[in-house]
């Protein structure tokens, strides 16, 4: 149920599963809350304009159903679904806590999608080791902040300082309206036992703030903001370094910094946070539909009423060219995002998302001299849409592909694979080209057969342990038929 060595009981103590946190960030909307001895879930309830229905949404940060063990999880989620149906609620958008294993929601959620990368700091790493891992520029920025500024805790009664610095930062970044809070919010957050806020001062004048949350073994980067002087004096570097050292000294295990303002791997905010830790973890969103007929009627042909849980469609590709290029080491963030896709996790034989460090080491090993595996990325404009391996087996080549789920059913895999086979043919390669596919993976079979591959009944199947295909499952061999491919 949980990830990164955190026990379910620990995770249930995190701030995002507290009712008072959810109510504060949902206001003025009401909250629905289900707390059983071994299960917890809460979310904001919102009226759908021009209808008699309601929908639901994680109001801020992360959430999702959490339980001490799987049987309690399924029992609690079943009760939750029935309650929402009885209350005439159409659907719920869930921002899954990054420490919840999204694969446990597969089959129970109507939507489950990788959203973006986030940054995680290991607070058990010694301060000296963490400092050495920072770049020269990051160390310089922290030292400048410590030299030029003073830092102190904000206390109840200083909400005006908090609000002024935070909203100044919002104005600079042209933030959308949902990031602004009502005036009494700042009083509430400063009084909350699960929040800690520091202010950076220059010549005795507040220029930047940063607020952090805590619960169980986890701390979180919550809100921050500042004026132009904060950027000139590297105030946010100093505030973040201060918080990391504080929570490490308090015995917390992890600090989650969150992700960027967008889901792009080159997002500027993500890049800033990554200066404090090389470790990335994926964040997923999910959706529960309680009244299917009403949902389909309201959502048909438009996302307008359901922006919270109707994912925006990917841009139409049509006949526009897809580029295929071989990867280098710097492409790992793109590759990691693709490997975090739910379908790619399933058909890779895993029961949880990949871990950044382990997969990075594996990816590097594929780019050393003498490697018998080539990795390619499929791109459209600035989007990375899929990947493929070409393995040199000596007497044959073996191909594996992975396509982003958001592109499924759009013919991308077929185009991608045909382009790859054209590249192989262009190199003068005449050895047999094969692939191995689980029979349950119908989408992949269609893709390979459309590109000219045919099942070879003479090849003995090979068996793999597959957590989501009911245990050990056979893969069968498809071989590229050049004559059939030329006809298609």
Tab-separated table of C-alpha atoms in Angstrom:
chain	number	residue	atom	x	y	z
A	1	UNK	CA	0.000	0.000	0.000
A	2	UNK	CA	2.835	2.425	0.852
A	3	UNK	CA	6.246	3.243	-0.630
A	4	UNK	CA	9.797	4.297	0.317
A	5	UNK	CA	9.972	2.284	3.522
A	6	UNK	CA	7.122	4.173	5.201
A	7	UNK	CA	4.674	1.960	7.098
A	8	UNK	CA	0.920	2.524	6.580
A	9	UNK	CA	0.512	3.613	10.207
A	10	UNK	CA	3.207	6.264	9.732
A	11	UNK	CA	1.588	7.559	6.580
A	12	UNK	CA	-1.820	7.831	8.248
A	13	UNK	CA	-0.216	10.314	10.654
A	14	UNK	CA	0.846	12.637	7.839
A	15	UNK	CA	-0.719	16.084	7.752
A	16	UNK	CA	-2.606	15.458	4.509
A	17	UNK	CA	-4.784	12.884	6.256
A	18	UNK	CA	-5.817	15.213	9.097
A	19	UNK	CA	-9.385	16.428	9.045
A	20	UNK	CA	-8.471	19.926	10.245
A	21	UNK	CA	-5.957	20.314	7.393
A	22	UNK	CA	-8.519	19.200	4.804
A	23	UNK	CA	-11.229	21.472	6.233
A	24	UNK	CA	-8.922	24.502	6.290
A	25	UNK	CA	-7.987	24.090	2.627
A	26	UNK	CA	-11.479	23.086	1.455
A	27	UNK	CA	-13.240	26.116	3.002
A	28	UNK	CA	-15.776	27.471	2.191
A	29	UNK	CA	-16.746	24.112	0.691
A	30	UNK	CA	-17.823	21.343	3.077
A	31	UNK	CA	-15.783	18.191	3.621
A	32	UNK	CA	-16.814	14.565	3.557
A	33	UNK	CA	-14.760	12.437	5.911
A	34	UNK	CA	-14.661	8.727	6.650
A	35	UNK	CA	-12.496	7.611	9.574
A	36	UNK	CA	-12.548	3.971	10.611
A	37	UNK	CA	-10.084	2.356	13.038
A	38	UNK	CA	-7.944	1.187	10.099
A	39	UNK	CA	-9.006	3.484	7.245
A	40	UNK	CA	-9.092	7.226	6.516
A	41	UNK	CA	-10.214	9.380	3.645
A	42	UNK	CA	-11.491	12.936	3.295
A	43	UNK	CA	-12.096	15.413	0.519
A	44	UNK	CA	-13.867	18.646	-0.421
A	45	UNK	CA	-17.437	18.531	-1.739
A	46	UNK	CA	-18.358	21.024	-4.454
A	47	UNK	CA	-21.593	21.844	-6.254
A	48	UNK	CA	-21.586	21.402	-10.015
A	49	UNK	CA	-22.940	24.583	-11.630
A	50	UNK	CA	-26.309	24.310	-13.378
A	51	UNK	CA	-27.028	20.840	-11.993
A	52	UNK	CA	-28.419	19.116	-8.916
A	53	UNK	CA	-25.243	17.107	-8.461
A	54	UNK	CA	-21.972	17.504	-6.603
A	55	UNK	CA	-18.449	16.383	-7.305
A	56	UNK	CA	-15.440	16.026	-4.999
A	57	UNK	CA	-11.761	16.936	-5.068
A	58	UNK	CA	-8.642	16.710	-2.909
A	59	UNK	CA	-8.613	20.366	-1.832
A	60	UNK	CA	-4.848	20.989	-1.650
A	61	UNK	CA	-1.667	19.014	-1.933
A	62	UNK	CA	-2.143	15.275	-1.671
A	63	UNK	CA	-4.594	12.767	-0.255
A	64	UNK	CA	-6.377	9.591	-1.203
A	65	UNK	CA	-7.704	6.679	0.792
A	66	UNK	CA	-5.160	5.275	3.256
A	67	UNK	CA	-5.413	2.175	5.443
A	68	UNK	CA	-3.327	-0.015	7.711
A	69	UNK	CA	-3.634	-3.044	5.433
A	70	UNK	CA	-5.243	-4.102	2.170
A	71	UNK	CA	-8.443	-5.646	3.516
A	72	UNK	CA	-9.168	-2.456	5.483
A	73	UNK	CA	-8.410	-0.453	2.342
A	74	UNK	CA	-10.905	-2.319	0.160
A	75	UNK	CA	-13.562	-2.331	2.876
A	76	UNK	CA	-13.219	1.414	3.494
A	77	UNK	CA	-13.181	2.291	-0.201
A	78	UNK	CA	-16.309	0.208	-0.768
A	79	UNK	CA	-18.130	2.070	1.998
A	80	UNK	CA	-16.911	5.368	0.587
A	81	UNK	CA	-18.199	4.585	-2.892
A	82	UNK	CA	-21.617	3.600	-1.575
A	83	UNK	CA	-21.873	6.771	0.526
A	84	UNK	CA	-21.173	9.007	-2.468
A	85	UNK	CA	-23.694	7.198	-4.650
A	86	UNK	CA	-26.338	7.600	-1.921
A	87	UNK	CA	-25.513	11.320	-1.659
A	88	UNK	CA	-25.950	11.962	-5.406
A	89	UNK	CA	-22.298	12.792	-6.023
A	90	UNK	CA	-21.032	12.153	-9.506
A	91	UNK	CA	-17.283	11.748	-9.222
A	92	UNK	CA	-14.145	12.521	-7.231
A	93	UNK	CA	-10.724	13.753	-8.322
A	94	UNK	CA	-7.910	12.451	-6.106
A	95	UNK	CA	-4.364	13.789	-5.887
A	96	UNK	CA	-2.682	10.674	-4.621
A	97	UNK	CA	-0.130	11.057	-1.865
A	98	UNK	CA	3.244	10.205	-3.472
A	99	UNK	CA	3.902	7.651	-0.710
A	100	UNK	CA	0.785	5.671	-1.667
A	101	UNK	CA	1.442	2.912	-4.186
A	102	UNK	CA	-0.751	3.805	-7.183
A	103	UNK	CA	-0.724	0.219	-8.399
A	104	UNK	CA	-2.956	-0.747	-5.472
A	105	UNK	CA	-5.617	1.565	-6.892
A	106	UNK	CA	-5.528	-0.016	-10.323
A	107	UNK	CA	-8.867	-1.629	-11.083
A	108	UNK	CA	-10.631	0.344	-8.334
A	109	UNK	CA	-10.150	3.829	-9.743
A	110	UNK	CA	-11.817	4.877	-12.980
A	111	UNK	CA	-8.880	7.150	-13.815
A	112	UNK	CA	-5.278	6.617	-12.762
A	113	UNK	CA	-2.599	8.736	-14.389
A	114	UNK	CA	1.006	9.727	-13.854
A	115	UNK	CA	1.033	13.505	-13.496
A	116	UNK	CA	4.549	14.812	-12.832
A	117	UNK	CA	7.869	14.307	-11.088
A	118	UNK	CA	8.432	15.637	-7.581
A	119	UNK	CA	11.565	15.985	-5.428
A	120	UNK	CA	12.271	14.025	-2.244
A	121	UNK	CA	15.015	14.800	0.304
A	122	UNK	CA	16.491	12.017	2.443
A	123	UNK	CA	16.761	13.604	5.895
A	124	UNK	CA	18.784	10.701	7.271
A	125	UNK	CA	21.682	11.618	5.033
A	126	UNK	CA	24.393	13.333	7.094
A	127	UNK	CA	24.551	17.099	6.720
A	128	UNK	CA	28.098	16.911	5.347
A	129	UNK	CA	27.107	14.409	2.653
A	130	UNK	CA	24.077	16.438	1.676
A	131	UNK	CA	26.194	19.593	1.428
A	132	UNK	CA	28.698	17.812	-0.836
A	133	UNK	CA	25.873	16.720	-3.126
A	134	UNK	CA	24.888	20.336	-3.781
A	135	UNK	CA	26.332	22.035	-6.841
A	136	UNK	CA	28.889	24.789	-6.422
A	137	UNK	CA	26.245	27.341	-7.372
A	138	UNK	CA	23.770	26.037	-4.795
A	139	UNK	CA	26.369	26.157	-2.013
A	140	UNK	CA	27.277	29.710	-3.036
A	141	UNK	CA	23.596	30.775	-2.963
A	142	UNK	CA	23.033	29.302	0.503
A	143	UNK	CA	26.160	30.969	1.893
A	144	UNK	CA	25.151	34.326	0.419
A	145	UNK	CA	21.704	34.040	2.007
A	146	UNK	CA	23.197	33.127	5.381
A	147	UNK	CA	25.622	36.055	5.179
A	148	UNK	CA	23.133	38.716	4.069
A	149	UNK	CA	19.962	37.680	5.889
A	150	UNK	CA	18.595	36.737	9.273
A	151	UNK	CA	15.954	34.030	9.745
A	152	UNK	CA	13.352	33.510	12.443
A	153	UNK	CA	10.092	31.670	13.065
A	154	UNK	CA	6.845	33.478	12.414
A	155	UNK	CA	4.410	33.250	15.336
A	156	UNK	CA	0.629	33.712	15.646
A	157	UNK	CA	-0.228	37.353	15.227
A	158	UNK	CA	2.191	37.860	12.316
A	159	UNK	CA	-0.208	36.803	9.600
A	160	UNK	CA	0.147	40.158	7.830
A	161	UNK	CA	3.864	39.458	7.270
A	162	UNK	CA	3.099	35.974	5.958
A	163	UNK	CA	0.369	37.185	3.620
A	164	UNK	CA	2.320	40.147	2.242
A	165	UNK	CA	5.410	38.108	1.349
A	166	UNK	CA	3.431	35.187	-0.035
A	167	UNK	CA	1.134	37.280	-2.218
A	168	UNK	CA	4.062	39.358	-3.502
A	169	UNK	CA	5.554	36.117	-4.799
A	170	UNK	CA	2.226	35.150	-6.393
A	171	UNK	CA	2.048	38.479	-8.211
A	172	UNK	CA	5.592	38.065	-9.520
A	173	UNK	CA	4.781	34.586	-10.859
A	174	UNK	CA	1.366	35.666	-12.199
A	175	UNK	CA	-0.272	32.893	-10.230
A	176	UNK	CA	-3.873	31.876	-10.787
A	177	UNK	CA	-6.617	32.843	-8.345
A	178	UNK	CA	-6.806	29.474	-6.595
A	179	UNK	CA	-3.388	30.076	-5.027
A	180	UNK	CA	-4.679	33.070	-3.061
A	181	UNK	CA	-6.205	32.489	0.388
A	182	UNK	CA	-8.726	34.409	2.453
A	183	UNK	CA	-7.169	36.654	5.171
A	184	UNK	CA	-7.969	34.384	8.140
A	185	UNK	CA	-6.109	31.476	6.511
A	186	UNK	CA	-2.730	32.880	7.521
A	187	UNK	CA	-3.776	33.142	11.175
A	188	UNK	CA	-4.958	29.538	11.078
A	189	UNK	CA	-1.770	28.187	9.508
A	190	UNK	CA	0.474	30.028	11.976
A	191	UNK	CA	-1.514	28.576	14.876
A	192	UNK	CA	-1.578	25.013	13.495
A	193	UNK	CA	0.659	22.514	15.360
A	194	UNK	CA	1.481	20.787	12.072
A	195	UNK	CA	2.906	23.864	10.293
A	196	UNK	CA	6.182	25.781	10.722
A	197	UNK	CA	6.850	29.073	8.948
A	198	UNK	CA	10.122	30.986	8.731
A	199	UNK	CA	10.715	34.541	7.550
A	200	UNK	CA	13.907	35.882	5.992
A	201	UNK	CA	14.729	39.476	6.935
A	202	UNK	CA	17.087	41.979	5.315
A	203	UNK	CA	18.064	44.853	7.582
A	204	UNK	CA	15.220	43.870	9.918
A	205	UNK	CA	12.603	43.975	7.139
A	206	UNK	CA	10.741	40.790	6.041
A	207	UNK	CA	11.441	39.956	2.410
A	208	UNK	CA	10.503	36.239	2.081
A	209	UNK	CA	8.588	33.475	3.867
A	210	UNK	CA	8.442	29.707	3.560
A	211	UNK	CA	5.914	27.442	5.265
A	212	UNK	CA	6.443	23.717	5.879
A	213	UNK	CA	4.103	20.965	7.050
A	214	UNK	CA	4.833	17.936	9.204
A	215	UNK	CA	3.169	14.712	10.253
A	216	UNK	CA	4.446	11.256	11.182
A	217	UNK	CA	7.917	10.857	9.676
A	218	UNK	CA	7.313	13.319	6.828
A	219	UNK	CA	7.837	17.035	6.295
A	220	UNK	CA	6.585	18.957	3.257
A	221	UNK	CA	7.403	22.212	1.487
A	222	UNK	CA	4.030	23.997	1.488
A	223	UNK	CA	4.031	27.717	0.584
A	224	UNK	CA	6.640	30.370	-0.073
A	225	UNK	CA	6.941	33.836	-1.506
A	226	UNK	CA	8.994	36.981	-1.487
A	227	UNK	CA	9.839	40.227	-3.216
A	228	UNK	CA	12.637	41.198	-5.587
A	229	UNK	CA	15.147	41.509	-2.754
A	230	UNK	CA	14.508	37.862	-1.879
A	231	UNK	CA	15.687	36.797	-5.314
A	232	UNK	CA	18.713	39.099	-5.164
A	233	UNK	CA	19.814	37.724	-1.767
A	234	UNK	CA	18.963	34.033	-2.477
A	235	UNK	CA	16.487	34.058	0.417
A	236	UNK	CA	14.624	30.939	-0.716
A	237	UNK	CA	17.868	28.959	-0.820
A	238	UNK	CA	18.513	29.960	2.782
A	239	UNK	CA	14.962	29.186	3.913
A	240	UNK	CA	14.905	25.760	2.309
A	241	UNK	CA	18.334	24.790	3.659
A	242	UNK	CA	17.248	25.968	7.122
A	243	UNK	CA	14.101	23.828	7.000
A	244	UNK	CA	15.952	20.736	5.792
A	245	UNK	CA	18.436	20.969	8.660
A	246	UNK	CA	15.669	21.681	11.185
A	247	UNK	CA	13.514	18.682	10.288
A	248	UNK	CA	16.545	16.403	9.982
A	249	UNK	CA	17.555	17.375	13.535
A	250	UNK	CA	13.980	16.689	14.686
A	251	UNK	CA	14.265	13.086	13.462
A	252	UNK	CA	12.005	13.254	10.409
A	253	UNK	CA	12.745	10.674	7.706
A	254	UNK	CA	11.823	12.522	4.520
A	255	UNK	CA	11.104	16.021	3.255
A	256	UNK	CA	8.926	16.147	0.183
A	257	UNK	CA	9.482	19.329	-1.819
A	258	UNK	CA	6.750	18.718	-4.385
A	259	UNK	CA	7.008	19.329	-8.103
A	260	UNK	CA	6.926	22.181	-10.572
A	261	UNK	CA	4.220	24.555	-11.708
A	262	UNK	CA	3.730	22.324	-14.747
A	263	UNK	CA	4.383	18.676	-15.568
A	264	UNK	CA	7.273	19.494	-17.887
A	265	UNK	CA	10.579	17.862	-16.879
A	266	UNK	CA	12.350	21.191	-17.505
A	267	UNK	CA	9.962	23.196	-15.280
A	268	UNK	CA	11.893	26.029	-13.555
A	269	UNK	CA	10.400	25.423	-10.094
A	270	UNK	CA	11.175	21.705	-10.321
A	271	UNK	CA	14.747	22.575	-11.320
A	272	UNK	CA	15.093	24.824	-8.243
A	273	UNK	CA	13.858	22.100	-5.906
A	274	UNK	CA	16.099	19.511	-7.545
A	275	UNK	CA	19.117	21.562	-6.458
A	276	UNK	CA	18.496	20.218	-2.933
A	277	UNK	CA	18.148	16.545	-3.830
A	278	UNK	CA	18.797	14.394	-6.909
A	279	UNK	CA	15.954	12.046	-5.993
A	280	UNK	CA	12.680	12.241	-7.936
A	281	UNK	CA	9.468	10.394	-7.170
A	282	UNK	CA	6.303	10.290	-9.289
A	283	UNK	CA	2.995	11.909	-8.402
A	284	UNK	CA	-0.267	10.390	-9.682
A	285	UNK	CA	-3.850	11.545	-9.956
A	286	UNK	CA	-6.909	9.362	-9.879
A	287	UNK	CA	-10.644	9.583	-10.407
A	288	UNK	CA	-13.631	7.772	-8.950
A	289	UNK	CA	-16.942	7.832	-10.811
A	290	UNK	CA	-19.988	7.159	-8.621
A	291	UNK	CA	-22.871	7.938	-11.006
A	292	UNK	CA	-21.763	6.787	-14.421
A	293	UNK	CA	-24.782	7.871	-16.467
A	294	UNK	CA	-24.793	11.383	-15.010
A	295	UNK	CA	-21.017	11.620	-15.429
A	296	UNK	CA	-21.137	10.646	-19.101
A	297	UNK	CA	-23.980	13.076	-19.781
A	298	UNK	CA	-22.278	16.078	-18.199
A	299	UNK	CA	-18.770	15.318	-19.452
A	300	UNK	CA	-19.707	14.394	-23.011
A	301	UNK	CA	-17.791	16.496	-25.506
A	302	UNK	CA	-16.527	19.006	-22.952
A	303	UNK	CA	-14.172	19.267	-19.992
A	304	UNK	CA	-15.712	22.543	-18.827
A	305	UNK	CA	-17.640	21.244	-15.830
A	306	UNK	CA	-15.112	18.643	-14.825
A	307	UNK	CA	-11.718	20.281	-14.995
A	308	UNK	CA	-10.828	18.673	-11.678
A	309	UNK	CA	-10.925	15.106	-12.926
A	310	UNK	CA	-11.375	15.145	-16.714
A	311	UNK	CA	-7.800	15.117	-17.942
A	312	UNK	CA	-7.121	17.562	-20.777
A	313	UNK	CA	-6.717	15.788	-24.101
A	314	UNK	CA	-3.286	15.529	-25.650
A	315	UNK	CA	-2.742	17.709	-28.724
A	316	UNK	CA	-3.855	16.076	-31.936
A	317	UNK	CA	-0.904	14.602	-33.796
A	318	UNK	CA	-2.654	13.654	-37.021
A	319	UNK	CA	-0.214	13.267	-39.882
A	320	UNK	CA	2.485	15.418	-38.292
A	321	UNK	CA	5.909	13.775	-38.135
A	322	UNK	CA	7.108	11.927	-35.057
A	323	UNK	CA	10.851	12.011	-34.562
A	324	UNK	CA	12.815	9.025	-33.360
A	325	UNK	CA	16.186	9.537	-31.716
A	326	UNK	CA	18.640	7.497	-29.716
A	327	UNK	CA	18.968	8.463	-26.069
A	328	UNK	CA	21.932	9.870	-24.210
A	329	UNK	CA	22.497	9.947	-20.461
A	330	UNK	CA	20.802	13.350	-20.180
A	331	UNK	CA	17.537	11.851	-21.386
A	332	UNK	CA	16.965	9.927	-18.174
A	333	UNK	CA	14.238	12.283	-16.771
A	334	UNK	CA	12.179	11.718	-19.938
A	335	UNK	CA	12.723	7.969	-19.748
A	336	UNK	CA	11.848	7.865	-16.045
A	337	UNK	CA	8.554	9.649	-16.697
A	338	UNK	CA	7.619	7.050	-19.308
A	339	UNK	CA	8.548	4.172	-16.993
A	340	UNK	CA	6.254	5.686	-14.326
A	341	UNK	CA	3.265	5.237	-16.604
A	342	UNK	CA	0.801	2.764	-15.079
A	343	UNK	CA	0.604	0.484	-18.142
A	344	UNK	CA	4.379	0.450	-18.520
A	345	UNK	CA	4.747	-0.604	-14.874
A	346	UNK	CA	2.249	-3.426	-15.381
A	347	UNK	CA	3.807	-4.853	-18.549
A	348	UNK	CA	7.322	-4.497	-17.148
A	349	UNK	CA	6.321	-6.993	-14.449
A	350	UNK	CA	6.460	-4.653	-11.447
A	351	UNK	CA	3.996	-3.901	-8.662
A	352	UNK	CA	5.139	-0.348	-7.852
A	353	UNK	CA	6.636	2.672	-9.611
A	354	UNK	CA	10.365	2.645	-10.362
A	355	UNK	CA	12.865	4.177	-7.942
A	356	UNK	CA	14.895	7.035	-9.357
A	357	UNK	CA	18.349	5.971	-8.138
A	358	UNK	CA	18.086	2.334	-9.209
A	359	UNK	CA	16.636	3.067	-12.615
A	360	UNK	CA	19.195	5.839	-13.198
A	361	UNK	CA	22.041	3.392	-12.547
A	362	UNK	CA	20.478	0.892	-14.950
A	363	UNK	CA	19.959	3.595	-17.590
A	364	UNK	CA	23.579	4.710	-17.332
A	365	UNK	CA	24.721	1.108	-17.794
A	366	UNK	CA	22.900	0.979	-21.146
A	367	UNK	CA	25.016	3.889	-22.407
A	368	UNK	CA	28.484	2.538	-21.772
A	369	UNK	CA	30.711	1.293	-24.577
A	370	UNK	CA	29.898	-2.273	-25.534
A	371	UNK	CA	26.252	-2.172	-24.408
A	372	UNK	CA	24.098	-4.470	-26.517
A	373	UNK	CA	20.959	-2.386	-25.951
A	374	UNK	CA	19.974	0.781	-27.797
A	375	UNK	CA	17.214	2.976	-26.363
A	376	UNK	CA	15.211	5.366	-28.532
A	377	UNK	CA	12.647	8.055	-27.670
A	378	UNK	CA	9.664	8.973	-29.835
A	379	UNK	CA	8.943	12.701	-29.811
A	380	UNK	CA	6.308	15.005	-31.209
A	381	UNK	CA	7.205	18.702	-31.026
A	382	UNK	CA	8.340	19.041	-27.370
A	383	UNK	CA	6.538	15.953	-26.047
A	384	UNK	CA	8.172	12.593	-25.350
A	385	UNK	CA	5.560	10.023	-26.313
A	386	UNK	CA	7.256	6.651	-25.976
A	387	UNK	CA	10.437	4.606	-25.870
A	388	UNK	CA	11.831	1.458	-27.425
A	389	UNK	CA	14.714	-0.925	-26.768
A	390	UNK	CA	16.605	-2.643	-29.562
A	391	UNK	CA	18.643	-5.527	-28.094
A	392	UNK	CA	21.408	-7.211	-30.052
A	393	UNK	CA	21.056	-10.960	-29.382
A	394	UNK	CA	23.841	-11.935	-31.783
A	395	UNK	CA	21.806	-13.860	-34.308
A	396	UNK	CA	18.706	-11.630	-34.014
A	397	UNK	CA	17.406	-8.271	-32.743
A	398	UNK	CA	14.727	-8.008	-30.062
A	399	UNK	CA	12.419	-4.998	-29.765
A	400	UNK	CA	10.436	-3.733	-26.772
A	401	UNK	CA	8.269	-0.618	-26.847
A	402	UNK	CA	6.444	1.487	-24.277
A	403	UNK	CA	3.903	4.204	-25.109
A	404	UNK	CA	2.530	6.853	-22.753
A	405	UNK	CA	-1.011	5.918	-21.686
A	406	UNK	CA	-2.358	9.301	-22.721
A	407	UNK	CA	-1.498	8.339	-26.314
A	408	UNK	CA	-3.157	4.917	-26.324
A	409	UNK	CA	-5.656	4.250	-29.063
A	410	UNK	CA	-4.311	7.048	-31.304
A	411	UNK	CA	-2.141	4.917	-33.602
A	412	UNK	CA	1.109	6.243	-32.184
A	413	UNK	CA	2.617	2.837	-31.421
A	414	UNK	CA	2.090	1.725	-35.005
A	415	UNK	CA	3.737	4.861	-36.407
A	416	UNK	CA	6.566	4.668	-33.911
A	417	UNK	CA	7.290	1.000	-34.637
A	418	UNK	CA	7.173	1.402	-38.409
A	419	UNK	CA	9.616	4.274	-38.155
A	420	UNK	CA	11.926	2.153	-36.017
A	421	UNK	CA	11.815	-0.735	-38.494
A	422	UNK	CA	12.586	1.725	-41.318
A	423	UNK	CA	15.632	2.867	-39.327
A	424	UNK	CA	16.790	-0.737	-38.861
A	425	UNK	CA	16.314	-1.482	-42.550
A	426	UNK	CA	18.165	1.715	-43.499
A	427	UNK	CA	21.178	0.469	-41.536
A	428	UNK	CA	21.269	-2.588	-43.797
A	429	UNK	CA	20.232	-4.946	-40.994
A	430	UNK	CA	19.011	-8.302	-42.334
A	431	UNK	CA	18.953	-10.361	-39.163
A	432	UNK	CA	15.569	-11.547	-37.834
A	433	UNK	CA	13.755	-9.015	-35.663
A	434	UNK	CA	11.516	-10.373	-32.912
A	435	UNK	CA	9.486	-9.306	-29.913
A	436	UNK	CA	7.903	-11.115	-26.959
A	437	UNK	CA	4.386	-10.191	-25.831
A	438	UNK	CA	1.965	-11.359	-23.157
A	439	UNK	CA	-1.294	-12.507	-24.796
A	440	UNK	CA	-3.212	-10.317	-22.323
A	441	UNK	CA	-1.458	-7.249	-23.755
A	442	UNK	CA	-3.863	-6.937	-26.669
A	443	UNK	CA	-2.861	-3.360	-27.482
A	444	UNK	CA	0.772	-4.322	-28.066
A	445	UNK	CA	-0.197	-7.294	-30.217
A	446	UNK	CA	-2.253	-5.002	-32.462
A	447	UNK	CA	0.610	-2.534	-32.740
A	448	UNK	CA	3.208	-5.131	-33.716
A	449	UNK	CA	0.943	-6.978	-36.133
A	450	UNK	CA	0.011	-3.707	-37.867
A	451	UNK	CA	3.743	-3.064	-38.358
A	452	UNK	CA	4.317	-6.465	-40.023
A	453	UNK	CA	5.076	-8.850	-37.109
A	454	UNK	CA	3.593	-12.334	-37.081
A	455	UNK	CA	3.295	-14.855	-34.251
A	456	UNK	CA	5.837	-17.690	-34.521
A	457	UNK	CA	4.065	-20.834	-33.214
A	458	UNK	CA	7.313	-22.816	-33.306
A	459	UNK	CA	8.969	-20.701	-30.590
A	460	UNK	CA	8.648	-22.001	-27.035
A	461	UNK	CA	7.019	-19.372	-24.773
A	462	UNK	CA	9.008	-17.895	-21.909
A	463	UNK	CA	7.468	-17.315	-18.479
A	464	UNK	CA	7.656	-14.285	-16.186
A	465	UNK	CA	6.254	-13.448	-12.774
A	466	UNK	CA	3.575	-10.833	-13.378
A	467	UNK	CA	1.875	-9.347	-10.284
A	468	UNK	CA	-1.083	-8.009	-12.284
A	469	UNK	CA	-1.609	-10.901	-14.689
A	470	UNK	CA	-2.427	-13.471	-11.986
A	471	UNK	CA	1.047	-14.772	-11.258
A	472	UNK	CA	3.476	-16.401	-13.722
A	473	UNK	CA	2.474	-15.645	-17.306
A	474	UNK	CA	3.879	-16.740	-20.681
A	475	UNK	CA	5.198	-14.427	-23.359
A	476	UNK	CA	4.987	-15.518	-26.989
A	477	UNK	CA	7.276	-14.600	-29.853
A	478	UNK	CA	6.322	-12.415	-32.823
A	479	UNK	CA	8.791	-12.153	-35.742
A	480	UNK	CA	9.036	-9.362	-38.283
A	481	UNK	CA	7.779	-10.430	-41.710
A	482	UNK	CA	9.422	-8.136	-44.251
A	483	UNK	CA	7.073	-9.208	-47.047
A	484	UNK	CA	3.976	-8.561	-44.954
A	485	UNK	CA	5.389	-5.201	-43.817
A	486	UNK	CA	5.984	-4.069	-47.412
A	487	UNK	CA	2.334	-4.743	-48.212
A	488	UNK	CA	1.124	-2.586	-45.307
